[in-house]
Structures are given as structure tokens and as C-alpha cells.
Tab-separated table of C-alpha atoms and ligand atoms in Angstrom:
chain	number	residue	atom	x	y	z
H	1	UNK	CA	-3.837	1.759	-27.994
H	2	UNK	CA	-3.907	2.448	-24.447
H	3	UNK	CA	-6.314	4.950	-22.655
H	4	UNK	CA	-3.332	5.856	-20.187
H	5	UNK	CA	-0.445	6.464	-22.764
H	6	UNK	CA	-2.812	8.334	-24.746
H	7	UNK	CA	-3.755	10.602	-22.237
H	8	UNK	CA	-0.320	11.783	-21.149
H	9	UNK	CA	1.795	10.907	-23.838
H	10	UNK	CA	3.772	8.537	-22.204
H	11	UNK	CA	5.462	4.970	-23.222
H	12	UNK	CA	4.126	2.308	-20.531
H	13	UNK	CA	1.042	2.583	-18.811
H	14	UNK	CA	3.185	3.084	-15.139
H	15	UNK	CA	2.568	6.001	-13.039
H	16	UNK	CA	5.189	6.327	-9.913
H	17	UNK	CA	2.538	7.485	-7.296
H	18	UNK	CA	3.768	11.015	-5.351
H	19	UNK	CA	5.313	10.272	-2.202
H	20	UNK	CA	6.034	12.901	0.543
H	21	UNK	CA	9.793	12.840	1.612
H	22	UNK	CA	10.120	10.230	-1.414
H	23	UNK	CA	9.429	11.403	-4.782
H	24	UNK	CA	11.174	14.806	-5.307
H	25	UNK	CA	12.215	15.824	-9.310
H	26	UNK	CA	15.288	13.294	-8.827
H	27	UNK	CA	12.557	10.315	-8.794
H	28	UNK	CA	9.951	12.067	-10.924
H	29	UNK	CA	12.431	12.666	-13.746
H	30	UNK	CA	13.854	9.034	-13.955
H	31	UNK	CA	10.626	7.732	-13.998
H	32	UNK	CA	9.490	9.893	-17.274
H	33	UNK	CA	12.625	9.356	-18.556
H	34	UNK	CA	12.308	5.503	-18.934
H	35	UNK	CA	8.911	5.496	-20.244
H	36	UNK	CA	6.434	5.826	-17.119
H	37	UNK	CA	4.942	8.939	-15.310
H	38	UNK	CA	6.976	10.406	-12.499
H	39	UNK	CA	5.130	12.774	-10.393
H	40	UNK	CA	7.141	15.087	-8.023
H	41	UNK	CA	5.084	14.769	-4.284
H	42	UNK	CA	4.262	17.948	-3.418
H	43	UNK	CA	2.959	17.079	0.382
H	44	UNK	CA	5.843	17.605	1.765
H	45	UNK	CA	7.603	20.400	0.055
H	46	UNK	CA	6.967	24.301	1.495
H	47	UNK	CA	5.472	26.302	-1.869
H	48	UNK	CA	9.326	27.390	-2.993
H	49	UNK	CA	10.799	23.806	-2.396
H	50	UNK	CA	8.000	22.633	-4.989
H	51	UNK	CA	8.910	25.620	-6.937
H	52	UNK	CA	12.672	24.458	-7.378
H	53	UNK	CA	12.079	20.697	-7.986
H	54	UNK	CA	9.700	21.787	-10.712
H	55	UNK	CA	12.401	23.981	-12.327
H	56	UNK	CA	14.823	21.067	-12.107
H	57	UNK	CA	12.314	18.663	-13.385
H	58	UNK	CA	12.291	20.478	-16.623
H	59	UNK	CA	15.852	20.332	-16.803
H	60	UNK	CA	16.198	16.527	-15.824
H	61	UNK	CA	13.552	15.130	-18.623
H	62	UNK	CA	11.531	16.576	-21.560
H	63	UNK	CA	9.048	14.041	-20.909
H	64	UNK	CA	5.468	14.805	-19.365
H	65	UNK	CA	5.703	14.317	-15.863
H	66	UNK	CA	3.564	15.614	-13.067
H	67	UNK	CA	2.622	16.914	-9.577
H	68	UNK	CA	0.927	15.144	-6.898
H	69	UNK	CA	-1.393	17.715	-4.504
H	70	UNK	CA	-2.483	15.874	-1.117
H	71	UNK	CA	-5.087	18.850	-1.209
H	72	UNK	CA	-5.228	18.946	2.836
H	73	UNK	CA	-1.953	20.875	2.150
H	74	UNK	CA	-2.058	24.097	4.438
H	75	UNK	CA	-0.367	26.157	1.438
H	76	UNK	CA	-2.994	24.919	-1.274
H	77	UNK	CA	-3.847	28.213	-2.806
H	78	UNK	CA	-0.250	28.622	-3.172
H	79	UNK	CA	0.975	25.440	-4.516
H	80	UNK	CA	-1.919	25.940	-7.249
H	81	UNK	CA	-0.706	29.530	-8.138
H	82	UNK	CA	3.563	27.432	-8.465
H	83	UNK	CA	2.211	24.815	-10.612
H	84	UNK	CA	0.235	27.029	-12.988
H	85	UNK	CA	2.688	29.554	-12.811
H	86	UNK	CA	5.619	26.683	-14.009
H	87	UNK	CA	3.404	25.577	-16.543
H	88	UNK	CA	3.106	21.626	-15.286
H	89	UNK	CA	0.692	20.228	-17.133
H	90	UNK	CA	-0.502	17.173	-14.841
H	91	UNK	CA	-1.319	17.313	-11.360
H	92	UNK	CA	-2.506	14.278	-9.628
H	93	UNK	CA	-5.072	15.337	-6.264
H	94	UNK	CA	-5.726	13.060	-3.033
H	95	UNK	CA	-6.601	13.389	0.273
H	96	UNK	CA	-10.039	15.879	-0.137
H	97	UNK	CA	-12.448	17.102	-2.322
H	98	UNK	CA	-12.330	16.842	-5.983
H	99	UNK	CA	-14.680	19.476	-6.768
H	100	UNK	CA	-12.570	22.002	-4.834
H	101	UNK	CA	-9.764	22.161	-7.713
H	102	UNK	CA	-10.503	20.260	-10.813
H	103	UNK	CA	-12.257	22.646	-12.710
H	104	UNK	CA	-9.854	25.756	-12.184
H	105	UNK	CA	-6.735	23.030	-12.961
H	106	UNK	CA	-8.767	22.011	-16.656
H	107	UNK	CA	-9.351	25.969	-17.466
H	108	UNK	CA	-5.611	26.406	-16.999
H	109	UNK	CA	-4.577	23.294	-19.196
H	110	UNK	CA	-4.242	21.225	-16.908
H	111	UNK	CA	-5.462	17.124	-16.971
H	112	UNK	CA	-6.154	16.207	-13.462
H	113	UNK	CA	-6.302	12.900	-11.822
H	114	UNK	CA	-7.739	11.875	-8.094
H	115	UNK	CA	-6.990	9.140	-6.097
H	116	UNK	CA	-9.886	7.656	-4.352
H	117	UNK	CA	-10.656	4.241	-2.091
H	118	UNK	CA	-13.789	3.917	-3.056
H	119	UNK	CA	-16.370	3.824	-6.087
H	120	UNK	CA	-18.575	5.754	-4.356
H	121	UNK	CA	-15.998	9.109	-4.365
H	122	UNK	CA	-14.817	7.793	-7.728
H	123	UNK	CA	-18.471	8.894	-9.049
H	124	UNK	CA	-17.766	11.793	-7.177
H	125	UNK	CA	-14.591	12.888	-9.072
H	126	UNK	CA	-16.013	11.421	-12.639
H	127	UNK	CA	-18.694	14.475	-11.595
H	128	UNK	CA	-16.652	16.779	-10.796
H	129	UNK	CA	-14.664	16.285	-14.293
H	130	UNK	CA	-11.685	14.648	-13.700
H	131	UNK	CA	-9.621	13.268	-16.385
H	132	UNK	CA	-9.232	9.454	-14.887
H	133	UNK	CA	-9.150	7.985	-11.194
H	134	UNK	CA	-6.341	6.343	-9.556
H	135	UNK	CA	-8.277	3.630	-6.991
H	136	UNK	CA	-6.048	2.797	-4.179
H	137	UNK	CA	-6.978	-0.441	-2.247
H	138	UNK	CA	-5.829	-0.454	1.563
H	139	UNK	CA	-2.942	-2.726	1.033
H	140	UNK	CA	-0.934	0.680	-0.446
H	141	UNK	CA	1.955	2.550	1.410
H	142	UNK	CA	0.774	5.607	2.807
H	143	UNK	CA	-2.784	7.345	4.042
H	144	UNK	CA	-5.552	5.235	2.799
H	145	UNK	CA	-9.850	4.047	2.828
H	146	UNK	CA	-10.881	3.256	6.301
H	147	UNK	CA	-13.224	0.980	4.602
H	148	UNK	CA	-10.033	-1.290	4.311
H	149	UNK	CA	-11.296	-2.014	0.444
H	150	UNK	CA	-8.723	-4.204	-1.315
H	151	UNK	CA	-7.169	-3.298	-4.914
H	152	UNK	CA	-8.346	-7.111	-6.342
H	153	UNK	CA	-12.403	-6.238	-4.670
H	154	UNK	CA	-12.312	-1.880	-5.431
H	155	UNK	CA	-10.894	-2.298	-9.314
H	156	UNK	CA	-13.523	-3.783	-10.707
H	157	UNK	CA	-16.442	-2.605	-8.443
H	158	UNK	CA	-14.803	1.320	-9.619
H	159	UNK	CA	-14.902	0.111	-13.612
H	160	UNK	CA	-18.385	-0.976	-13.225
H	161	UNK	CA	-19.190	2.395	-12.238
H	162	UNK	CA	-17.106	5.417	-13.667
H	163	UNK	CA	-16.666	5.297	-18.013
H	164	UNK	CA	-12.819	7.969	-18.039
H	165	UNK	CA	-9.660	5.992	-17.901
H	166	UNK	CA	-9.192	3.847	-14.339
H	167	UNK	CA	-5.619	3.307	-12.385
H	168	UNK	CA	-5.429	1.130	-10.455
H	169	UNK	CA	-3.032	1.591	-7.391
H	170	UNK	CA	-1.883	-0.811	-3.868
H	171	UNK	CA	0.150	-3.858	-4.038
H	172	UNK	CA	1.313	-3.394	-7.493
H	173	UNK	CA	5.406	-3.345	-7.785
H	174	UNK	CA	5.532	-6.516	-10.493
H	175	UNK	CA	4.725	-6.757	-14.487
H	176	UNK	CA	2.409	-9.477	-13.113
H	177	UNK	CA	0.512	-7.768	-10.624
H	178	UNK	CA	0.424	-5.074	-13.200
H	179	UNK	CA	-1.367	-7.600	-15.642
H	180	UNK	CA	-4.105	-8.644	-13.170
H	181	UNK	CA	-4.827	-5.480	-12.553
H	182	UNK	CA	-5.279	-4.533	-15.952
H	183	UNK	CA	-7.188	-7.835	-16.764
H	184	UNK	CA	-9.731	-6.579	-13.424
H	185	UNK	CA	-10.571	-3.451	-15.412
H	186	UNK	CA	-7.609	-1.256	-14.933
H	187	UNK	CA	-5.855	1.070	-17.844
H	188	UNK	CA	-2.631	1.042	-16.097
H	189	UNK	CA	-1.273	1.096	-12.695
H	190	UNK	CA	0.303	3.598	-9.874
H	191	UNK	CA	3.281	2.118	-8.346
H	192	UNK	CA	4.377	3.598	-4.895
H	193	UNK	CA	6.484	1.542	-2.633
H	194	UNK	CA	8.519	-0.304	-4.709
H	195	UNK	CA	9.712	3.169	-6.312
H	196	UNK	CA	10.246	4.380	-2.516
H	197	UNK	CA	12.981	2.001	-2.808
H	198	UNK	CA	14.507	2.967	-5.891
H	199	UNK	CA	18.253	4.893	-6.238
H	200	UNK	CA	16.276	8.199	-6.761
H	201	UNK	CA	14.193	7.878	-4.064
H	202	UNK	CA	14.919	11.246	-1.610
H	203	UNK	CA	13.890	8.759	1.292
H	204	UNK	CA	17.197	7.942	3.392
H	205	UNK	CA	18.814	4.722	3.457
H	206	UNK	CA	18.042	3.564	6.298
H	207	UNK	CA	14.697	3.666	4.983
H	208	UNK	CA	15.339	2.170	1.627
H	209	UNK	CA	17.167	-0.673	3.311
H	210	UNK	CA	14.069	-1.028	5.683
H	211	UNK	CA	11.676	-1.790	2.899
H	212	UNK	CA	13.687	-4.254	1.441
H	213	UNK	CA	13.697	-6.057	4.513
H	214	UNK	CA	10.213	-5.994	5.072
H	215	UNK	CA	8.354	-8.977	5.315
H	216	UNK	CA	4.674	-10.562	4.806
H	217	UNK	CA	2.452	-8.928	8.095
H	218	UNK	CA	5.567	-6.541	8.688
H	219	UNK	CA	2.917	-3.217	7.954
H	220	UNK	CA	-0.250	-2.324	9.384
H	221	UNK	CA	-3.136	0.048	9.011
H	222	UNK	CA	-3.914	2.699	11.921
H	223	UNK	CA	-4.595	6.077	13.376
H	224	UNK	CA	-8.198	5.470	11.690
H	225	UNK	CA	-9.649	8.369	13.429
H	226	UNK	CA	-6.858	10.682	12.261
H	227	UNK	CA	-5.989	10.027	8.837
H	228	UNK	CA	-5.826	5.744	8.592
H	229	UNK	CA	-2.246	5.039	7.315
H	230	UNK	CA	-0.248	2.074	6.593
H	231	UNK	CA	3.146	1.834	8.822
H	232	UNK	CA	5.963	-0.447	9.243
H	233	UNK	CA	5.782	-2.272	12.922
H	234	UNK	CA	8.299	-0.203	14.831
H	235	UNK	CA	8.910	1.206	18.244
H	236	UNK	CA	6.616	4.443	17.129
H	237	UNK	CA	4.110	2.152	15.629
H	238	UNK	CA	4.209	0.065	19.261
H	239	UNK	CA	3.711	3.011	21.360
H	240	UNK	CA	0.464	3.811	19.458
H	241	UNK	CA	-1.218	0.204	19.731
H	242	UNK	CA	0.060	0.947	23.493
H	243	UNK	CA	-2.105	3.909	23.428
H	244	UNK	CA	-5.375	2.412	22.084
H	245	UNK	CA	-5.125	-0.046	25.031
H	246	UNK	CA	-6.113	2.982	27.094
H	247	UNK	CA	-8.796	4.190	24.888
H	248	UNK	CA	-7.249	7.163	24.167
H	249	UNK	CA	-8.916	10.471	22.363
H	250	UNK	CA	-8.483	11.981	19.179
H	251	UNK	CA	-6.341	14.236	20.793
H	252	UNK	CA	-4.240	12.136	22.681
H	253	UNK	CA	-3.379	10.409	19.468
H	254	UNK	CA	-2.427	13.403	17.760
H	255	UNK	CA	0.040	14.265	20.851
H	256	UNK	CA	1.568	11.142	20.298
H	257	UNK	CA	1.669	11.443	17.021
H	258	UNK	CA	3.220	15.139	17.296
H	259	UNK	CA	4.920	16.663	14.048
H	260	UNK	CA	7.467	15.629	11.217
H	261	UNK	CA	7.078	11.924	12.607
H	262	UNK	CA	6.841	11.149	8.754
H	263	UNK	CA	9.984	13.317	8.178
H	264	UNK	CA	11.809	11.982	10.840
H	265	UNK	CA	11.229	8.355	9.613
H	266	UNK	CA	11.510	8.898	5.968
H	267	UNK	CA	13.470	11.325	5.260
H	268	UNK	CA	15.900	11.570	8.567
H	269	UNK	CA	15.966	7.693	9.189
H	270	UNK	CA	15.159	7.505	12.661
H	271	UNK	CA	13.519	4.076	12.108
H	272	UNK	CA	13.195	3.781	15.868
H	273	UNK	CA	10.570	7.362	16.462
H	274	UNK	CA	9.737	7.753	13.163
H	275	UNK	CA	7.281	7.094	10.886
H	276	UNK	CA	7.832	4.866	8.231
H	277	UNK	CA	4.720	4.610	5.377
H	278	UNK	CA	4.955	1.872	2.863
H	279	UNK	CA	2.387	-0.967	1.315
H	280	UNK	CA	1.832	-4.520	2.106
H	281	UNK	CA	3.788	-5.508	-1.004
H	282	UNK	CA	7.200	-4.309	0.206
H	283	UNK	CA	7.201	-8.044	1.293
H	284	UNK	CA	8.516	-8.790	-2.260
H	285	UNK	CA	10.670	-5.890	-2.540
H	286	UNK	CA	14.296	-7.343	-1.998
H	287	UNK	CA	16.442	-4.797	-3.888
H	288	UNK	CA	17.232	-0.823	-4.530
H	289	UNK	CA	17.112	-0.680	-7.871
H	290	UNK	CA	17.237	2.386	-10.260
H	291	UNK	CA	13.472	3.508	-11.274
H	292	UNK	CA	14.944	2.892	-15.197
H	293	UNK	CA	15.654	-0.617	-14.080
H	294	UNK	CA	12.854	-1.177	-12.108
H	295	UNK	CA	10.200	-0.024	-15.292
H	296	UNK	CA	12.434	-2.155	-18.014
H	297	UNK	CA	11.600	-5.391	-15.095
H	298	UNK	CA	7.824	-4.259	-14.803
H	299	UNK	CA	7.419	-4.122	-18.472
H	300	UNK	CA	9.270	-7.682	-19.120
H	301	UNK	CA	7.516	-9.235	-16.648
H	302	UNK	CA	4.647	-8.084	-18.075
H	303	UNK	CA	5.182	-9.452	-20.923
H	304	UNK	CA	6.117	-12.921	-19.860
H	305	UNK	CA	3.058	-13.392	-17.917
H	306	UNK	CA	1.064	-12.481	-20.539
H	307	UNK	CA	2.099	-15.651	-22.394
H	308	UNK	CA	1.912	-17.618	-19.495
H	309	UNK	CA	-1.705	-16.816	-19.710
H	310	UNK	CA	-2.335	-19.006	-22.429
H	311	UNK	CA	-0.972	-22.034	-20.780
H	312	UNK	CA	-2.973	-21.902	-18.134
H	313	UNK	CA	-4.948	-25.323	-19.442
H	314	UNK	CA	-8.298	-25.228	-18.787
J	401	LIG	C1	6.131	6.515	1.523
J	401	LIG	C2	4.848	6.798	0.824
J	401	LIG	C3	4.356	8.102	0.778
J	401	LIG	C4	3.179	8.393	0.100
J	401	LIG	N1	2.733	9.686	0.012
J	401	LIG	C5	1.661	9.994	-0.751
J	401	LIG	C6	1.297	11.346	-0.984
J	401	LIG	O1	1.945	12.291	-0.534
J	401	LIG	N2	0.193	11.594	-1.750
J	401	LIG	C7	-0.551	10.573	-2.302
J	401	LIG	O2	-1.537	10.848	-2.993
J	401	LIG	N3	-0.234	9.272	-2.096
J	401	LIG	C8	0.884	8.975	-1.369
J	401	LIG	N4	1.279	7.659	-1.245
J	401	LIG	C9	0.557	6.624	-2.019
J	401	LIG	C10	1.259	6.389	-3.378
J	401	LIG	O3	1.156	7.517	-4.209
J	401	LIG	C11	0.663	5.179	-4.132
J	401	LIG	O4	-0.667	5.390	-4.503
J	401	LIG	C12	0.735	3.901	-3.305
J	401	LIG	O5	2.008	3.777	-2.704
J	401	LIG	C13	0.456	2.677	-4.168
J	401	LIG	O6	0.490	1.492	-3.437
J	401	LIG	P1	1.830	0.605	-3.195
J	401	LIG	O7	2.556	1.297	-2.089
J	401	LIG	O8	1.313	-0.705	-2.796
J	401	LIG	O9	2.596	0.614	-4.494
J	401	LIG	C14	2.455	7.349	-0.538
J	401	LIG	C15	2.946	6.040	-0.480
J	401	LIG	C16	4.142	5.760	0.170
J	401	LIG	C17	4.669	4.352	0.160
């Protein structure tokens, strides 16, 4: 009996976080397919893009899978209208409000999830009615807390507080990191970065063969006063600390930062310009492996460490 499984019908307690330029139905569908949750990232998909991986979704698995709503999306009222209007029956929200969406998602059927950094808006989206909370520490690919709150200090500082089901989410890409953040308080776990370099991934390769190179300290928070993310050291990355030597303003940053820097990096592989989003624990990510693969290692793993527990001697 697990609170996760349970609530969307699914094999292993393993969510595949949604990933702009990343997780399109291709990742989504493997993912459901061998047992976990695959959500399809709607972030960076234009209302009709989302409409079509949806469709295909259906098609690819007849497992539950969902959609992930970064909910400063421009087209929200749109995307809404798509995912109703397709009938998906999980959508995961992040980045904004929780009281702007949930309830009109649960009238239409829907069981909604947010991702917060912090217990403070995880009280926040228990009130607002959410179905469970993903809590992301700051050591996660992608936007993240400014209050730089790790996964191993925000799990169980979030359980103390909130009583619906708890994922917990950053550094987690092993069966054993999985465990310990289950024994801290967690029903299951979101894994992002270490499906960004799976064979479905809709990153390109020179992406996927980035992460896998990646090493301890290779990643670092910033653009705080934009929207804090965690990027891979590169020439783009340089010519921002560059700009914070001059004190720059918040618009100066976002003229450096421009547009489609994450598109350009992610999807397009310029790993010179571009932006390239992924967590802390990409240092132990040595190998593209297919998300079926990488779920059957998680859950092994898993397993293994679990007995290993019991020798710990003392
Ligand atoms: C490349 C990349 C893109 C991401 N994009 C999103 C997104 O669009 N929406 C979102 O809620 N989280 C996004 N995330 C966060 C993931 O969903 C997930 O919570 C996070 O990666 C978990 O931490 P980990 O990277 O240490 O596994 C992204 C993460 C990565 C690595």
C-alpha cells in the first residue's frame, strides 16, 4: 500500500518530472509504460503542440500519465481548455499560484499536484486543495526556491506540516536516493534529470551527452532576481557571472538572457549560447539509457538497499 500508486494507479511510486524541450509524449509514454508516471511538459509547447503530444500519448500507452503546467505560461487559459478538452486526467502545476487552478482542474476530474520549495507554499497548496505536493530542494535541474532549501532539510520539514501524499523531488536519479527519501517522509519521488538523459528524451544529443559528462560542482544556481535556475557552467552561464560583476539591473539580465536561450541549449544543442538546465545529481549520471531501463535500475536498487539497511550494525 502506497499513497502514490494509489492515487494514480500506477506500479512504482516514480514520477518523471515535466521538462520543457525534454519530456514530450515520446518520454511521458515510456515512462507510464514501465510502471512510473510520465508527464508530457507542457512549458514549452504552443497550445496545439500540447494538443498533438496529448493525442499521441493516448496512442503510445493506456497507462495514466499526465501534464505538467508551469502556470506562468502566457497561453494558460488555453492550455487548461486542451487538457480538459483531451480528457487528461492528471496535471501537475509549478511556477505560481495554486489557488489560481486547482479547484476548476478537481470540478473537471482532474487530481492535481504542485510543486513547491518550501513548506510554507506547501500549506498553501494543501489549502487550496491539492491532491499531494511534489517538494523540490535547490539541488534539482531547472527553475527552483531562492531560499536554496535542500531535498534532505525541505522533506521532512514539508511532512511535518501538510497530512495529503508528499513527493519528494531534486537529486533523486538512484533506487537509493529514492529510499532515503522515502525513509525522510516522502511517498515517492519525481525524477527529472536523469530522465533528461534517457533515449526518449526530445532534448538533443549534444545535450544528452552533456549531462552524462557532468561532474560534481559542474551546475550552479542563478538569475535569482529573474526566475533562480540551475545551469550547467558554460560560455552563456560565464557571460552572466560576467554581468553581475557590473551590478547589472533586472533588465540588463533579461537582455542578456534574451529568448529561446533554453531552446537553443536544450533542444537545438548550442551548448556554447545556450541554456542548459539540469540538477546537481547529473554528477552520477554516466549513461543514456531507455526510461524502461532506467525505472527497472531505480526499482532494483531500491530494493537492494533496502536490505542493506539491516546490516547497518548498530
Ligand atoms: C531540463 C529540465 C527542465 C525542467 N523543466 C521543468 C518544467 O517545465 N516544469 C517543472 O515544473 N519543472 C521542471 N523541471 C524540474 C523537474 O520537473 C524535476 O522536478 C527536477 O528535475 C527534479 O530534480 P532532479 O533534476 O535532481 O531530478 C525541469 C528540470 C530539468 C532538468
Amino acid at each position: 500500500m502506497n499513497k502514490i500508486t494509489d492515487l494514480f494507479k500506477i506500479k512504482y511510486p516514480i514520477i518523471q518530472g515535466g521538462m520543457i524541450w525534454n519530456s514530450g509524449y515520446k518520454l511521458a509514454s515510456a515512462v507510464s509504460n514501465a510502471g512510473g508516471l510520465g508527464l508530457i511538459g507542457a512549458g514549452s509547447m504552443y497550445p496545439e503542440i500540447l494538443r498533438e503530444h496529448i493525442q499521441k500519448c493516448k496512442k503510445a500507452t493506456s497507462k495514466p500519465f499526465g501534464v505538467n503546467v508551469p502556470m506562468l505560461y502566457p497561453n494558460i487559459e488555453e492550455i487548461i481548455k486542451i487538457i480538459i478538452d483531451e480528457g487528461v486526467k492528471i496535471v501537475f502545476t509549478s511556477a505560481g499560484n495554486p489557488k489560481t487552478w486547482t479547484s476548476f482542474l478537481k470540478e473537471n476530474d482532474i487530481t492535481v499536484v504542485h510543486v513547491v520549495s518550501s513548506s510554507t507554499f506547501a500549506l498553501k497548496a494543501q489549502s487550496a486543495g491539492v491532491d499531494a505536493i511534489v517538494a523540490e530542494g535547490f539541488e534539482a535541474g531547472g527553475h527552483n526556491g531562492r531560499e536554496e532549501t535542500t531535498t534532505f532539510t525541505l522533506i521532512p520539514m514539508v511532512r511535518e506540516k501538510i497530512t495529503v501524499p508528499l513527493i519528494a523531488a531534486g537529486g533523486i536519479a538512484t533506487g537509493r536516493g529514492m529510499l532515503a527519501a522515502m525513509i525522510l517522509g516522502a511517498d515517492g519521488v519525481q525524477v527529472g534529470s536523469r530522465f533528461a538523459a534517457s533515449t526518449e528524451s526530445s532534448a538533443h544529443d549534444n545535450f544528452k551527452h552533456t549531462i552524462v559528462n557532468v561532474h560534481e560542482g559542474d551546475t550552479q544556481l542563478t538569475l535569482k532576481e529573474l526566475a533562480p535556475v540551475r545551469l550547467i557552467k558554460n560560455k552563456f552561464y560565464q557571460d552572466i557571472q560576467d554581468l553581475y560583476q557590473q551590478n547589472p539591473t533586472k533588465e540588463e539580465l533579461i537582455t542578456l538572457l534574451g529568448r529561446a536561450r533554453a531552446k537553443r541549449g536544450m533542444f537545438q544543442g548550442d551548448l556554447i549560447e545556450g541554456e542548459l538546465e539540469i540538477g546537481q545529481i547529473a554528477g552520477i549520471i554516466n549513461e543514456i539509457q531507455p526510461a524502461a531501463k532506467i525505472i527497472e535500475d531505480m526499482i532494483t536498487d531500491f530494493e537492494i538497499a533496502k536490505k542493506e539497511i539491516t546490516t547497518f550494525g548498530f
